[in-house]
CSV table of C-alpha atoms in Angstrom, one decimal:
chain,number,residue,atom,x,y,z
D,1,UNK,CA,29.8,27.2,-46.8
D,2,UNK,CA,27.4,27.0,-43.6
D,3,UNK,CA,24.5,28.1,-46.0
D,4,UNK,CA,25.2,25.4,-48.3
D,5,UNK,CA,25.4,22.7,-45.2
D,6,UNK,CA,22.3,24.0,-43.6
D,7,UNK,CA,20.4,23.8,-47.2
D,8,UNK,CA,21.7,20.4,-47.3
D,9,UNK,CA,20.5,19.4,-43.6
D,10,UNK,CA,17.1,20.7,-44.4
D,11,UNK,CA,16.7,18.4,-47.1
D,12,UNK,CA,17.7,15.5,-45.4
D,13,UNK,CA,15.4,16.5,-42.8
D,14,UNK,CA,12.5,17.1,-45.2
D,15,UNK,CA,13.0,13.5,-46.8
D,16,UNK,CA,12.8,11.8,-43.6
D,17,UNK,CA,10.2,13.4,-42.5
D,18,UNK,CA,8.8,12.2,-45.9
D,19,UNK,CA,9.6,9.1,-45.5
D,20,UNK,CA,7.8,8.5,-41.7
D,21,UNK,CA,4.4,10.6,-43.2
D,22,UNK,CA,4.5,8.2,-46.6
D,23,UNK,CA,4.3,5.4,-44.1
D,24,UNK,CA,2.0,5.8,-41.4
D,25,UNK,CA,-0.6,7.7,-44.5
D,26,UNK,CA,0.0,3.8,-46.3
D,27,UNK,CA,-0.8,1.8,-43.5
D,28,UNK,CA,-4.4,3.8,-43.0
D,29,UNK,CA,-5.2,4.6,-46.5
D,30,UNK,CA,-4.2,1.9,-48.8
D,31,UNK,CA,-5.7,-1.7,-49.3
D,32,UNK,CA,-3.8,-4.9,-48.2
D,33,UNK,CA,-4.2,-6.8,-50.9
D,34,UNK,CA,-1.5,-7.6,-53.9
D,35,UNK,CA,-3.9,-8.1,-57.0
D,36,UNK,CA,-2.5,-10.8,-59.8
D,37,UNK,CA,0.8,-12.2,-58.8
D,38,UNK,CA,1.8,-14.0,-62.2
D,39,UNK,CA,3.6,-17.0,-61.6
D,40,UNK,CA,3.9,-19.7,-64.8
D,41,UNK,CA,0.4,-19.4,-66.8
D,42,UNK,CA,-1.4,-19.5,-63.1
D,43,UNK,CA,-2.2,-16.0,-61.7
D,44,UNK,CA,-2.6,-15.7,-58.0
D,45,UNK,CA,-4.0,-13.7,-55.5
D,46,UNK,CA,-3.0,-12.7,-52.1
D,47,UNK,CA,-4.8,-11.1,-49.3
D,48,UNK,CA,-3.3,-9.7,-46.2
D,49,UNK,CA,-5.0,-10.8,-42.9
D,50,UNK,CA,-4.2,-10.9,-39.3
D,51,UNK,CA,-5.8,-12.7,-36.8
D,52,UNK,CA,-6.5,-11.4,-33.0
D,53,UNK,CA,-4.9,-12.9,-30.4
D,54,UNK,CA,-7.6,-14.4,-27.7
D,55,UNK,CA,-6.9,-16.1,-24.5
D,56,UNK,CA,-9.1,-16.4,-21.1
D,57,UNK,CA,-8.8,-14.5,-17.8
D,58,UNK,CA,-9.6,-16.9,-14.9
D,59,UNK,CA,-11.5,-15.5,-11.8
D,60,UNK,CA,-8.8,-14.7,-8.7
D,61,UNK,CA,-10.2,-15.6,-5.3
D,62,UNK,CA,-7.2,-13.7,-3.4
D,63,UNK,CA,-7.8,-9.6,-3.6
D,64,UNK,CA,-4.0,-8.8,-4.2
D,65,UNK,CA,-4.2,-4.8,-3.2
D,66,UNK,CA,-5.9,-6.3,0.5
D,67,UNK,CA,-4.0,-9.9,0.8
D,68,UNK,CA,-7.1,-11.5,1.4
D,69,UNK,CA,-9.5,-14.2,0.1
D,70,UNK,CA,-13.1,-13.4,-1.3
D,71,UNK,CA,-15.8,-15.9,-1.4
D,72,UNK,CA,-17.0,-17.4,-5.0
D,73,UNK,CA,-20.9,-17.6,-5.4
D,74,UNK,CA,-22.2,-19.2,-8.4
D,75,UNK,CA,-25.6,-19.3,-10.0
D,76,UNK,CA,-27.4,-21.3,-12.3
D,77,UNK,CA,-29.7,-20.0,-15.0
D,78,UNK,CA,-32.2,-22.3,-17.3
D,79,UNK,CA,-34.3,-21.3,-20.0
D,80,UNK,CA,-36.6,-23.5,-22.4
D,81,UNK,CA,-36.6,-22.8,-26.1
D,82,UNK,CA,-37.9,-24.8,-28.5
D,83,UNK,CA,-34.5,-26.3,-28.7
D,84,UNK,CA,-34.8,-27.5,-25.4
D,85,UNK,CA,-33.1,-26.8,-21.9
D,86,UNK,CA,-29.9,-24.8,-21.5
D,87,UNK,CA,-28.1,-24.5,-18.5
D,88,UNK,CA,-26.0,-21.2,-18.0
D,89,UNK,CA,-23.4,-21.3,-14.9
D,90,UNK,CA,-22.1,-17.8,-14.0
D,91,UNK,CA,-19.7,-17.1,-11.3
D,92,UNK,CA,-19.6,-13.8,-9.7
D,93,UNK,CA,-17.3,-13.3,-7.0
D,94,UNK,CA,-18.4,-11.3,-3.6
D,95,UNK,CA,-15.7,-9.6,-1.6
D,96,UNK,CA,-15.5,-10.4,2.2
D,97,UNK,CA,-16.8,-7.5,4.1
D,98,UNK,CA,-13.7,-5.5,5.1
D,99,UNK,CA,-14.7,-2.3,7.5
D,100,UNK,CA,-14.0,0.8,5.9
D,101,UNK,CA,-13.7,3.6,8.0
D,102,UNK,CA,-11.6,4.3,10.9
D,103,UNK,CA,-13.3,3.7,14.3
D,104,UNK,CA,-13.3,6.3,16.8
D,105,UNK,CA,-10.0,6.2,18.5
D,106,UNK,CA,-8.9,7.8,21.9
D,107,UNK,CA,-5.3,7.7,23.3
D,108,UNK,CA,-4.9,7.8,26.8
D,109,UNK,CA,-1.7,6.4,28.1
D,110,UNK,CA,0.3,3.4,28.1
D,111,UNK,CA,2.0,0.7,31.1
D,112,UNK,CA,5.7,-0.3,30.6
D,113,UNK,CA,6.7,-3.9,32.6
D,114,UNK,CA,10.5,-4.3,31.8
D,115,UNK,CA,12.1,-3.5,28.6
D,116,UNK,CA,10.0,-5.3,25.9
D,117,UNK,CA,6.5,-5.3,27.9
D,118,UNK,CA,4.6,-1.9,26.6
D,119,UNK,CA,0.8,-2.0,26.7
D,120,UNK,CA,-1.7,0.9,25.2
D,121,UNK,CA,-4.6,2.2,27.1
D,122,UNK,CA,-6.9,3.1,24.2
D,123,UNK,CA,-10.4,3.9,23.8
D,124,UNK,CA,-11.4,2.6,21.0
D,125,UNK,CA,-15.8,3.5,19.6
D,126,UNK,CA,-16.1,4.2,23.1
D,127,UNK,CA,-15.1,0.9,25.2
D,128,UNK,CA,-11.5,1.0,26.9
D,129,UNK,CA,-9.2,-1.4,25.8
D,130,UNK,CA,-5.7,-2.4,26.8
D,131,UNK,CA,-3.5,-3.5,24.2
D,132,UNK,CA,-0.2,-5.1,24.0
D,133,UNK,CA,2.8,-3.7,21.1
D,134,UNK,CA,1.7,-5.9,18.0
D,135,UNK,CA,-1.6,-6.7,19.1
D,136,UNK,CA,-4.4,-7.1,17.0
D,137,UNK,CA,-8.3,-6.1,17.7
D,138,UNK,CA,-10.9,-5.2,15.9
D,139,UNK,CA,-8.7,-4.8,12.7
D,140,UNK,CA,-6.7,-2.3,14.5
D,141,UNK,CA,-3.2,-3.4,14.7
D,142,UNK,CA,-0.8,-1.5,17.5
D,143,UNK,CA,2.5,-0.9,15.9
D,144,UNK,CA,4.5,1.5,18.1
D,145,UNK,CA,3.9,2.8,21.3
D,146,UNK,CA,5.1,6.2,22.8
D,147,UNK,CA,5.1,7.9,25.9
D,148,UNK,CA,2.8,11.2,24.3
D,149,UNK,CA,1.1,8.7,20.9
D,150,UNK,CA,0.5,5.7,19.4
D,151,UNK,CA,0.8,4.3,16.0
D,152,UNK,CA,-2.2,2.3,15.1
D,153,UNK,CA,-2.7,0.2,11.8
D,154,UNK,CA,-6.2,-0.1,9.8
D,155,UNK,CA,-6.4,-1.7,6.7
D,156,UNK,CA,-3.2,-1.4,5.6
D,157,UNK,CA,-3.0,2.4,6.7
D,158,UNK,CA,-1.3,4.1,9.2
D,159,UNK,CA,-2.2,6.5,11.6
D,160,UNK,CA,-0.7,8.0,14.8
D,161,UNK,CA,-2.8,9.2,17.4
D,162,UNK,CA,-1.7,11.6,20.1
D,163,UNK,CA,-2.7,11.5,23.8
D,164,UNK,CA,-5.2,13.2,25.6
């Protein structure tokens, strides 16, 4: 009885698997055309043809990984042919310089006034700086401020520097 039912199951399997190869080997091999379709005493032809969808991109001028705007230059081309003049516009779009590297960064204490008043004594490409909890300079953005480190934000990126 199993060895009937597992005979049976492999068939199946077989003709399915049939099935999917018969159809992707007709979709690459075949033509897509029906030849003389008969209708009346008028004989018709049909051809398959599908037609690519298009559409236009449009420039951005916000950088969406950065949240920030980037400047739009254009230019203006001319040629002469024979023809006559013809003016080309092109945009191209120039990122707003945006440091890349962290600066050199030096931790070495911070003031507390109160409760809510902490300010970081930092060292930052070699000039000392004192600067408040959510303070920004230089693209450096002070987020926390601890007895023994700081954590500073660059770019989006987060570092915590120790004290020295």
């Amino acid at each position: 009885m199993k060895k009937k039912i597992n005979i049976l199951l492999i068939v199946v399997v077989g003709g399915l698997w049939g099935t999917v190869g018969y159809r992707f080997i007709n979709n690459y091999f075949f033509n897509n055309t029906v030849n003389n379709i008969t209708v009346g005493k008028t004989a018709y032809t049909t051809k398959l043809v599908t037609q690519r969808d298009t559409f236009l991109l449009e420039n951005m001028n916000r950088d969406p990984f950065l949240n920030k705007m980037v400047s739009v230059a254009t230019t203006e081309i001319t040629s002469k042919r024979n023809t006559g003049n013809i003016k080309k516009h092109t945009t191209f779009m120039k990122p707003v310089a945006i440091p890349k590297y962290w600066p050199e960064i030096q931790y070495h204490g911070y003031m507390k006034s109160g409760k809510s008043n902490e300010v970081a004594l930092l060292k930052i490409n070699g000039q000392l700086l004192k600067l408040h909890k959510g303070e920004s300079k230089e693209n450096l953005t002070i987020q926390n401020v601890y007895k023994d480190s700081v954590a500073v934000v660059f770019n989006r990126e987060k570092k915590v520097f120790k004290r020295i």
